[in-house]
Tab-separated table of C-alpha atoms in Angstrom:
chain	number	residue	atom	x	y	z
U	1	MET	CA	121.782	-97.984	168.725
U	2	SER	CA	123.498	-98.477	172.071
U	3	ASP	CA	121.578	-96.961	174.968
U	4	LEU	CA	124.779	-95.652	176.559
U	5	SER	CA	124.457	-91.887	176.877
U	6	ALA	CA	126.860	-88.985	176.856
U	7	GLN	CA	125.819	-88.354	180.459
U	8	GLU	CA	127.221	-91.739	181.478
U	9	LEU	CA	130.551	-90.805	179.924
U	10	ILE	CA	130.470	-87.400	181.649
U	11	ASP	CA	129.889	-89.105	185.004
U	12	PHE	CA	132.640	-91.639	184.332
U	13	ILE	CA	135.112	-88.854	183.559
U	14	ALA	CA	134.085	-86.918	186.664
U	15	SER	CA	134.886	-89.985	188.793
U	16	SER	CA	138.229	-90.513	187.013
U	17	PRO	CA	140.412	-87.465	187.741
U	18	SER	CA	143.744	-89.116	186.844
U	19	THR	CA	144.978	-91.888	184.566
U	20	PHE	CA	145.194	-94.170	187.601
U	21	HIS	CA	141.535	-93.545	188.446
U	22	VAL	CA	140.532	-94.093	184.815
U	23	SER	CA	142.244	-97.484	184.818
U	24	GLU	CA	140.713	-98.418	188.162
U	25	ASN	CA	137.216	-97.499	187.006
U	26	LEU	CA	137.580	-99.316	183.664
U	27	SER	CA	138.781	-102.360	185.614
U	28	ALA	CA	135.688	-102.158	187.815
U	29	LEU	CA	133.456	-102.162	184.716
U	30	LEU	CA	135.273	-105.239	183.436
U	31	ARG	CA	134.984	-107.089	186.769
U	32	GLU	CA	131.263	-106.330	186.921
U	33	ALA	CA	130.963	-107.890	183.465
U	34	GLY	CA	132.734	-111.083	184.598
U	35	PHE	CA	136.296	-110.373	183.439
U	36	GLN	CA	138.859	-111.926	185.754
U	37	PRO	CA	142.018	-110.027	186.743
U	38	LEU	CA	145.436	-111.423	185.854
U	39	SER	CA	148.870	-110.374	187.084
U	40	GLU	CA	151.918	-110.084	184.839
U	41	GLY	CA	153.882	-111.685	187.674
U	42	ASP	CA	151.845	-114.918	187.673
U	43	ILE	CA	151.676	-117.917	185.369
U	44	TRP	CA	148.477	-117.732	183.332
U	45	HIS	CA	146.065	-120.641	182.983
U	46	LEU	CA	143.376	-119.429	180.607
U	47	GLU	CA	140.113	-121.264	179.972
U	48	PRO	CA	137.977	-121.242	176.800
U	49	GLY	CA	134.904	-119.072	177.127
U	50	LYS	CA	136.348	-116.970	179.965
U	51	ALA	CA	137.267	-113.283	179.900
U	52	TYR	CA	140.306	-111.666	181.509
U	53	TYR	CA	142.203	-108.409	181.918
U	54	VAL	CA	145.730	-107.458	182.988
U	55	ARG	CA	147.065	-104.072	184.176
U	56	ARG	CA	150.527	-102.542	184.156
U	57	SER	CA	151.641	-99.811	186.587
U	58	LEU	CA	148.017	-99.220	187.631
U	59	THR	CA	147.381	-97.446	184.318
U	60	SER	CA	147.582	-99.382	181.044
U	61	LEU	CA	145.290	-102.383	180.763
U	62	ILE	CA	144.519	-105.102	178.243
U	63	ALA	CA	141.234	-107.023	178.321
U	64	PHE	CA	140.332	-110.056	176.201
U	65	ARG	CA	137.997	-113.009	175.775
U	66	VAL	CA	139.181	-116.561	175.154
U	67	PRO	CA	137.198	-118.161	172.298
U	68	THR	CA	135.505	-121.506	172.619
U	69	GLU	CA	137.453	-122.973	169.688
U	70	LYS	CA	141.124	-122.906	168.710
U	71	PRO	CA	141.865	-119.255	167.878
U	72	GLN	CA	142.707	-118.288	164.315
U	73	GLY	CA	143.279	-114.570	164.853
U	74	PHE	CA	143.028	-111.534	167.096
U	75	GLN	CA	140.472	-108.726	166.897
U	76	LEU	CA	142.544	-105.914	168.388
U	77	ALA	CA	141.511	-102.436	169.470
U	78	ALA	CA	143.477	-99.721	171.230
U	79	ALA	CA	142.974	-96.277	172.741
U	80	HIS	CA	144.729	-94.187	175.377
U	81	LEU	CA	143.702	-92.941	178.810
U	82	ASP	CA	146.009	-89.951	179.336
U	83	SER	CA	145.293	-86.313	178.471
U	84	PRO	CA	147.383	-83.125	178.475
U	85	THR	CA	147.683	-81.588	181.933
U	86	PHE	CA	150.190	-80.240	184.450
U	87	ARG	CA	152.373	-82.488	186.588
U	88	ILE	CA	153.462	-81.498	190.094
U	89	LYS	CA	157.253	-81.214	190.424
U	90	GLY	CA	159.291	-82.859	193.191
U	91	LYS	CA	159.780	-79.696	195.281
U	92	MET	CA	156.483	-78.106	194.560
U	93	GLU	CA	155.929	-75.194	196.924
U	94	MET	CA	157.150	-71.746	195.855
U	95	VAL	CA	156.655	-69.080	198.526
U	96	SER	CA	157.111	-65.391	197.688
U	97	ASP	CA	155.286	-62.069	198.054
U	98	HIS	CA	152.826	-63.501	200.590
U	99	TYR	CA	151.687	-66.324	198.253
U	100	THR	CA	152.328	-70.059	198.037
U	101	ARG	CA	152.260	-71.372	194.490
U	102	LEU	CA	152.933	-74.856	193.117
U	103	ASN	CA	155.770	-75.643	190.745
U	104	VAL	CA	154.387	-77.571	187.758
U	105	GLU	CA	155.518	-78.808	184.365
U	106	ARG	CA	153.675	-79.538	181.163
U	107	TYR	CA	152.444	-83.091	180.453
U	108	GLY	CA	151.644	-83.310	176.749
U	109	GLY	CA	150.808	-80.504	174.350
U	110	MET	CA	147.945	-78.470	175.728
U	111	LEU	CA	146.121	-75.250	174.991
U	112	LEU	CA	147.375	-73.075	177.867
U	113	PRO	CA	144.918	-70.124	178.039
U	114	PRO	CA	141.809	-72.192	178.920
U	115	TRP	CA	143.536	-73.310	182.150
U	116	PHE	CA	143.374	-69.787	183.572
U	117	ASP	CA	140.820	-68.861	186.250
U	118	ARG	CA	139.320	-72.343	186.550
U	119	PRO	CA	138.759	-74.359	189.745
U	120	LEU	CA	141.450	-77.039	189.869
U	121	SER	CA	142.378	-79.904	192.126
U	122	VAL	CA	145.035	-82.612	192.358
U	123	ALA	CA	144.850	-86.390	191.884
U	124	GLY	CA	147.161	-89.273	191.095
U	125	LYS	CA	149.213	-91.902	192.895
U	126	VAL	CA	151.479	-91.888	195.944
U	127	ILE	CA	153.819	-94.530	197.334
U	128	VAL	CA	153.792	-95.288	201.079
U	129	GLU	CA	155.226	-98.038	203.236
U	130	GLU	CA	152.883	-100.573	204.815
U	131	ASP	CA	154.062	-103.647	206.709
U	132	GLY	CA	157.503	-103.422	205.148
U	133	MET	CA	156.137	-103.096	201.594
U	134	LEU	CA	155.995	-100.138	199.243
U	135	VAL	CA	152.333	-99.729	198.341
U	136	SER	CA	150.710	-97.563	195.657
U	137	LYS	CA	147.679	-95.569	196.768
U	138	LEU	CA	145.331	-93.574	194.551
U	139	VAL	CA	144.688	-90.075	195.850
U	140	ASN	CA	142.222	-87.356	194.964
U	141	VAL	CA	141.988	-84.154	196.989
U	142	GLY	CA	138.491	-83.829	195.543
U	143	ARG	CA	137.806	-80.170	196.298
U	144	ASP	CA	138.495	-76.796	194.716
U	145	LEU	CA	142.120	-76.360	195.753
U	146	LEU	CA	143.929	-74.268	193.141
U	147	VAL	CA	143.493	-71.545	190.531
U	148	ILE	CA	145.921	-70.316	187.868
U	149	PRO	CA	145.158	-66.571	187.910
U	150	HIS	CA	145.362	-64.667	184.644
U	151	LEU	CA	146.944	-61.228	184.511
U	152	ALA	CA	144.215	-58.564	184.290
U	153	ILE	CA	143.694	-56.807	180.978
U	154	HIS	CA	144.642	-53.507	182.688
U	155	MET	CA	148.117	-54.912	183.389
U	156	ASN	CA	148.524	-56.522	179.975
U	157	PRO	CA	146.592	-54.449	177.396
U	158	GLN	CA	147.944	-56.581	174.540
U	159	ALA	CA	146.579	-59.854	175.947
U	160	ASN	CA	143.788	-60.103	173.375
U	161	ALA	CA	146.268	-59.473	170.570
U	162	GLY	CA	148.067	-62.674	171.443
U	163	GLU	CA	150.561	-63.409	174.162
U	164	THR	CA	153.443	-65.800	174.691
U	165	LEU	CA	152.949	-67.766	177.892
U	166	SER	CA	155.653	-69.275	180.078
U	167	VAL	CA	154.652	-72.474	181.866
U	168	GLN	CA	157.223	-71.757	184.575
U	169	THR	CA	156.084	-68.175	185.192
U	170	ASP	CA	152.493	-67.747	184.012
U	171	MET	CA	150.980	-71.160	184.731
U	172	ALA	CA	151.996	-71.716	188.364
U	173	PRO	CA	148.761	-72.429	190.296
U	174	LEU	CA	147.999	-70.425	193.428
U	175	TYR	CA	147.686	-72.770	196.421
U	176	GLY	CA	147.384	-70.395	199.399
U	177	ASP	CA	148.947	-67.513	201.238
U	178	GLU	CA	152.351	-67.774	202.914
U	179	THR	CA	150.873	-69.789	205.792
U	180	ALA	CA	150.253	-72.677	203.347
U	181	LYS	CA	153.980	-73.391	203.122
U	182	GLY	CA	154.822	-76.999	203.941
U	183	THR	CA	151.226	-78.230	203.854
U	184	PHE	CA	150.681	-79.485	200.310
U	185	LEU	CA	151.831	-83.088	200.773
U	186	ASP	CA	149.966	-83.162	204.088
U	187	THR	CA	146.810	-82.133	202.222
U	188	VAL	CA	147.322	-84.929	199.702
U	189	ALA	CA	148.258	-87.546	202.329
U	190	ALA	CA	145.245	-86.697	204.481
U	191	THR	CA	142.958	-88.115	201.767
U	192	ILE	CA	144.294	-91.599	202.628
U	193	GLY	CA	144.689	-91.027	206.350
U	194	ARG	CA	148.463	-90.479	206.245
U	195	LYS	CA	150.925	-87.630	206.773
U	196	GLY	CA	152.942	-85.868	204.120
U	197	GLU	CA	156.171	-87.301	205.497
U	198	ASP	CA	154.821	-90.813	204.775
U	199	ILE	CA	154.822	-90.189	201.016
U	200	LEU	CA	157.959	-91.734	199.503
U	201	GLY	CA	157.111	-91.032	195.863
U	202	PHE	CA	154.266	-89.545	193.876
U	203	ASP	CA	152.744	-88.959	190.445
U	204	LEU	CA	150.383	-86.031	190.963
U	205	PHE	CA	148.557	-84.030	188.301
U	206	LEU	CA	146.191	-81.077	188.101
U	207	TYR	CA	142.667	-81.645	186.873
U	208	LEU	CA	139.758	-79.387	186.044
U	209	ARG	CA	136.957	-79.509	188.611
U	210	THR	CA	134.296	-78.275	186.183
U	211	HIS	CA	131.750	-81.045	185.521
U	212	GLY	CA	130.758	-81.942	181.979
U	213	THR	CA	127.465	-80.747	180.529
U	214	ILE	CA	125.091	-81.507	177.648
U	215	TRP	CA	124.038	-78.460	175.668
U	216	GLY	CA	122.896	-77.054	172.309
U	217	ALA	CA	119.580	-76.211	170.667
U	218	HIS	CA	118.563	-79.887	170.735
U	219	ASN	CA	121.114	-81.162	173.280
U	220	GLU	CA	123.255	-82.259	170.356
U	221	PHE	CA	126.610	-81.375	171.957
U	222	PHE	CA	128.384	-82.072	175.204
U	223	SER	CA	131.516	-80.664	176.791
U	224	SER	CA	133.756	-82.262	179.365
U	225	PRO	CA	137.351	-82.509	180.465
U	226	ARG	CA	139.522	-85.164	178.777
U	227	LEU	CA	137.256	-86.293	175.939
U	228	ASP	CA	140.489	-86.985	174.070
U	229	ASP	CA	140.797	-89.902	174.474
U	230	LEU	CA	138.446	-91.097	177.220
U	231	GLU	CA	135.486	-90.984	174.848
U	232	CYS	CA	137.149	-93.675	172.722
U	233	ALA	CA	138.651	-95.653	175.618
U	234	TYR	CA	135.293	-95.876	177.388
U	235	SER	CA	133.480	-96.802	174.158
U	236	LEU	CA	135.954	-99.566	173.285
U	237	ILE	CA	135.631	-101.160	176.721
U	238	GLN	CA	131.831	-100.921	176.554
U	239	GLY	CA	131.871	-102.515	173.100
U	240	LEU	CA	134.006	-105.381	174.398
U	241	ILE	CA	131.687	-105.884	177.376
U	242	ALA	CA	128.593	-105.864	175.133
U	243	SER	CA	130.087	-108.418	172.733
U	244	HIS	CA	130.129	-112.194	173.065
U	245	GLY	CA	133.106	-112.760	170.781
U	246	TYR	CA	133.571	-114.911	167.682
U	247	SER	CA	134.177	-118.596	168.317
U	248	LYS	CA	137.559	-118.681	166.527
U	249	ALA	CA	138.988	-115.212	167.284
U	250	ILE	CA	140.331	-113.518	170.389
U	251	PRO	CA	138.912	-110.010	170.945
U	252	VAL	CA	141.496	-107.824	172.665
U	253	CYS	CA	141.104	-104.258	173.928
U	254	ALA	CA	144.261	-102.367	174.957
U	255	ILE	CA	144.076	-99.029	176.755
U	256	PHE	CA	147.529	-97.454	176.924
U	257	ASP	CA	149.062	-94.647	178.960
U	258	ASN	CA	151.513	-91.924	177.871
U	259	GLU	CA	150.267	-91.388	174.314
U	260	GLU	CA	150.343	-87.636	174.854
U	261	VAL	CA	154.099	-87.740	175.538
U	262	GLY	CA	155.156	-90.159	172.813
U	263	SER	CA	154.109	-93.652	174.017
U	264	SER	CA	157.716	-94.652	174.664
U	265	SER	CA	157.299	-95.623	178.324
U	266	LYS	CA	156.862	-99.164	179.645
U	267	ASP	CA	153.123	-98.346	179.849
U	268	GLY	CA	152.760	-96.903	176.343
U	269	ALA	CA	151.882	-98.314	172.955
U	270	GLY	CA	155.587	-98.226	172.088
U	271	SER	CA	156.322	-100.851	174.746
U	272	PRO	CA	156.048	-104.628	174.132
U	273	PHE	CA	153.092	-104.845	176.571
U	274	LEU	CA	150.593	-105.822	173.868
U	275	GLN	CA	153.023	-108.151	172.084
U	276	ASN	CA	153.933	-109.889	175.339
U	277	THR	CA	150.282	-110.284	176.280
U	278	LEU	CA	149.357	-111.841	172.927
U	279	GLU	CA	152.301	-114.233	173.196
U	280	ARG	CA	151.268	-115.244	176.700
U	281	ILE	CA	147.685	-115.828	175.582
U	282	ALA	CA	148.894	-118.009	172.714
U	283	ASN	CA	151.265	-119.937	174.966
U	284	SER	CA	148.599	-120.567	177.581
U	285	LEU	CA	146.243	-121.883	174.888
U	286	GLY	CA	148.904	-124.209	173.477
U	287	LEU	CA	149.571	-122.412	170.184
U	288	THR	CA	152.944	-123.002	168.568
U	289	PHE	CA	155.108	-120.160	167.276
U	290	GLN	CA	153.964	-120.918	163.723
U	291	GLU	CA	150.303	-120.923	164.786
U	292	LEU	CA	150.739	-117.599	166.576
U	293	GLN	CA	152.283	-116.009	163.471
U	294	ALA	CA	149.469	-117.379	161.309
U	295	ALA	CA	146.923	-115.969	163.772
U	296	LEU	CA	148.603	-112.546	163.678
U	297	ALA	CA	148.415	-112.593	159.874
U	298	SER	CA	144.642	-113.036	160.231
U	299	SER	CA	144.341	-110.206	162.733
U	300	PHE	CA	143.217	-106.604	162.590
U	301	MET	CA	143.540	-103.531	164.803
U	302	VAL	CA	141.286	-100.560	165.377
U	303	SER	CA	143.282	-97.640	166.798
U	304	ALA	CA	140.785	-95.181	168.282
U	305	ASP	CA	141.734	-91.575	169.024
U	306	ASN	CA	139.518	-88.546	168.533
U	307	ALA	CA	139.647	-86.408	165.382
U	308	HIS	CA	139.329	-82.691	164.658
U	309	ALA	CA	135.804	-81.679	163.668
U	310	LYS	CA	135.355	-78.860	161.180
U	311	HIS	CA	135.485	-75.679	163.272
U	312	PRO	CA	132.436	-73.368	163.052
U	313	ASN	CA	134.571	-70.210	163.253
U	314	HIS	CA	137.548	-71.432	161.264
U	315	PRO	CA	136.393	-73.792	158.490
U	316	GLU	CA	139.508	-72.837	156.500
U	317	LYS	CA	141.624	-74.894	158.926
U	318	SER	CA	140.044	-78.123	157.649
U	319	ASP	CA	140.614	-79.905	154.372
U	320	PRO	CA	138.196	-78.352	151.839
U	321	THR	CA	136.479	-81.652	150.998
U	322	THR	CA	137.414	-84.363	153.511
U	323	TYR	CA	136.431	-83.196	156.978
U	324	PRO	CA	134.313	-84.759	159.763
U	325	LEU	CA	131.402	-83.250	161.690
U	326	MET	CA	130.218	-83.960	165.203
U	327	ASN	CA	127.300	-86.445	165.260
U	328	GLY	CA	128.268	-87.514	161.751
U	329	GLY	CA	129.496	-90.962	162.765
U	330	ILE	CA	132.853	-92.627	163.225
U	331	VAL	CA	135.825	-90.924	161.576
U	332	VAL	CA	138.307	-92.976	159.523
U	333	LYS	CA	141.630	-91.109	159.452
U	334	VAL	CA	143.944	-91.244	156.434
U	335	HIS	CA	147.252	-89.461	155.815
U	336	GLY	CA	149.520	-89.473	152.764
U	337	GLY	CA	152.606	-89.302	154.970
U	338	LEU	CA	151.415	-92.295	157.005
U	339	LYS	CA	150.844	-90.361	160.225
U	340	TYR	CA	147.831	-92.655	160.420
U	341	ALA	CA	148.021	-96.394	159.813
U	342	THR	CA	144.875	-96.650	157.687
U	343	ASP	CA	145.339	-97.947	154.136
U	344	SER	CA	142.661	-98.808	151.575
U	345	THR	CA	142.321	-102.373	152.864
U	346	ALA	CA	141.924	-101.251	156.471
U	347	ALA	CA	139.369	-98.614	155.491
U	348	ALA	CA	137.324	-101.160	153.527
U	349	ILE	CA	137.379	-103.668	156.385
U	350	PHE	CA	136.277	-101.116	158.962
U	351	ARG	CA	133.570	-99.736	156.653
U	352	THR	CA	132.250	-103.287	156.319
U	353	VAL	CA	132.030	-103.644	160.102
U	354	CYS	CA	130.248	-100.287	160.424
U	355	ARG	CA	127.810	-101.131	157.627
U	356	ARG	CA	126.840	-104.341	159.416
U	357	ALA	CA	126.367	-102.355	162.643
U	358	ASN	CA	124.294	-99.708	160.798
U	359	VAL	CA	126.749	-97.026	161.878
U	360	PRO	CA	127.653	-93.995	159.694
U	361	VAL	CA	131.268	-93.440	158.682
U	362	GLN	CA	133.063	-90.249	157.645
U	363	LEU	CA	136.623	-89.508	156.538
U	364	PHE	CA	139.353	-87.220	157.826
U	365	ASN	CA	142.310	-85.875	155.886
U	366	SER	CA	144.457	-83.093	157.285
U	367	HIS	CA	144.675	-79.760	155.492
U	368	SER	CA	147.598	-80.254	153.115
U	369	ASP	CA	149.451	-77.187	154.420
U	370	MET	CA	149.213	-78.181	158.097
U	371	ARG	CA	151.100	-80.674	160.204
U	372	SER	CA	149.082	-83.719	161.208
U	373	GLY	CA	149.189	-85.236	164.657
U	374	GLY	CA	150.009	-88.900	165.106
U	375	THR	CA	148.238	-91.654	167.015
U	376	LEU	CA	149.165	-94.901	168.693
U	377	GLY	CA	148.172	-97.027	165.671
U	378	ASN	CA	151.515	-96.816	163.896
U	379	ILE	CA	153.408	-96.989	167.190
U	380	SER	CA	151.789	-100.243	168.329
U	381	THR	CA	152.395	-101.895	164.960
U	382	HIS	CA	156.136	-101.615	165.595
U	383	HIS	CA	155.627	-104.583	167.924
U	384	VAL	CA	152.445	-106.176	166.523
U	385	ALA	CA	152.433	-105.626	162.763
U	386	VAL	CA	148.818	-106.102	161.703
U	387	THR	CA	146.539	-104.280	159.291
U	388	THR	CA	145.250	-101.250	161.199
U	389	ALA	CA	142.514	-98.660	160.853
U	390	ASP	CA	143.028	-95.355	162.658
U	391	ILE	CA	139.635	-94.027	163.654
U	392	GLY	CA	138.118	-91.560	166.108
U	393	LEU	CA	135.153	-89.384	166.980
U	394	ALA	CA	134.895	-85.772	165.845
U	395	GLN	CA	135.454	-83.096	168.480
U	396	LEU	CA	136.268	-79.432	168.935
U	397	SER	CA	138.903	-77.788	171.161
U	398	MET	CA	141.226	-80.792	171.261
U	399	HIS	CA	143.807	-80.517	174.071
U	400	SER	CA	141.823	-77.838	175.867
U	401	PRO	CA	140.981	-78.749	179.483
U	402	TYR	CA	137.312	-78.577	178.415
U	403	GLU	CA	136.510	-80.206	175.064
U	404	THR	CA	133.338	-80.583	172.981
U	405	ALA	CA	131.848	-83.516	171.046
U	406	GLY	CA	128.538	-84.757	169.638
U	407	THR	CA	126.077	-86.650	171.840
U	408	LYS	CA	125.327	-89.328	169.195
U	409	ASP	CA	128.830	-90.418	168.273
U	410	MET	CA	129.784	-92.422	171.359
U	411	ALA	CA	126.835	-94.772	170.840
U	412	TYR	CA	127.885	-95.212	167.210
U	413	LEU	CA	131.339	-96.306	168.336
U	414	VAL	CA	129.994	-98.709	170.970
U	415	ASP	CA	127.757	-100.344	168.352
U	416	ALA	CA	130.576	-100.608	165.814
U	417	MET	CA	132.994	-102.084	168.354
U	418	THR	CA	130.421	-104.593	169.569
U	419	GLU	CA	130.030	-105.797	165.984
U	420	TYR	CA	133.793	-105.727	165.507
U	421	PHE	CA	134.527	-107.819	168.600
U	422	ASN	CA	131.889	-110.327	167.468
U	423	SER	CA	133.701	-110.725	164.133
U	424	HIS	CA	136.944	-112.030	162.719
U	425	VAL	CA	138.952	-110.415	159.923
U	426	HIS	CA	140.249	-113.516	158.162
U	427	LEU	CA	143.166	-113.381	155.720
U	428	VAL	CA	142.209	-115.518	152.708
U	429	GLN	CA	145.333	-114.698	150.681
U	430	PRO	CA	147.539	-111.608	150.376
U	431	GLY	CA	145.247	-108.679	149.592
U	432	THR	CA	142.033	-110.636	150.164
U	433	TYR	CA	140.157	-110.625	153.476
U	434	GLN	CA	136.838	-111.937	154.710
U	435	VAL	CA	135.006	-110.359	157.645
U	436	VAL	CA	133.156	-113.268	159.279
U	437	SER	CA	130.774	-113.160	162.226
């Protein structure tokens, strides 16, 4: 089993307070492993045996290895790096009744109550002018800066009976007293040695300052912010780094932004970013259009996004027979309404990979009376139509600012993805595949 630990993931998340920081830190891991950066604005000249990565908008990234022989297919994997949070609005300071609060809006579908009474800070990206150019700078205030205060039980006796929360009214974070007016952008700009008036644009988000922790009777669980989907994104990149690739296949790992808000941006799985990248790889390696289409027919995708574990207090919310458990291995997700891309062929192929990697597999079906969430698997196949397995790791409290997972499962996924990236799913004839390595 991989020696990567849950603590390493916890530390990675703590150093990655926004999607921009996640992408930057994943890029650093790739560079340390010998992957060379590419720019979408340059002409690519790829060399056999070399590894590369390309980023878009300082968030989404795609990493790949060039095989030593003429490629016959792609081994694709995808995850996302965004999580539900609050985004700072353009005119953010609201001053009234001796307090300065920040005006925020929801990013993605989150559990609201767990955000109350927690130490929060702000991170993201700002745009400033330098030498006549507009330059993006990553920012992180990096200290306890905000709290969203809950109304006391004395003032809302029905709070524990359930309450309807307004993001505009109830979730505005407290920034300071009235003397804090006009200082927020200065506070952010000071982290890069600039003034607030220098900021020409920004993408700023709240994040939970609480550090992750390993816990349980035998340290079998861990909790951290943003496990959905950084646990999968980190594991996929580590699996790619640990692999050497198959001589006739191109392993590709795509980490997209904006999954939590529909993936329809230029940085999401609904964009042609992956399709364009595969076409550019093929063109640089001298493949014809026909050869590219043949290679795509002998390609496979693993779409990795965490899954709901059976809840200890509410087991009735899970399917009565087909539910995953934390530390039970990788979850293969199936849905009768095709919310997930997995079909019987995809499930068999991925089970074969996991069997070779000595990794346990479990299944997830939604409770038949409950709506199922979607993933980026089906979205990405709108542009790159390949056989796809939707998978994930079991967790509790999905879309809470502090989520829980099993300490064994990340290593299972790293091992499975290492085996996967060292393989090639070859189409023999319609309905018949061979997993070669």
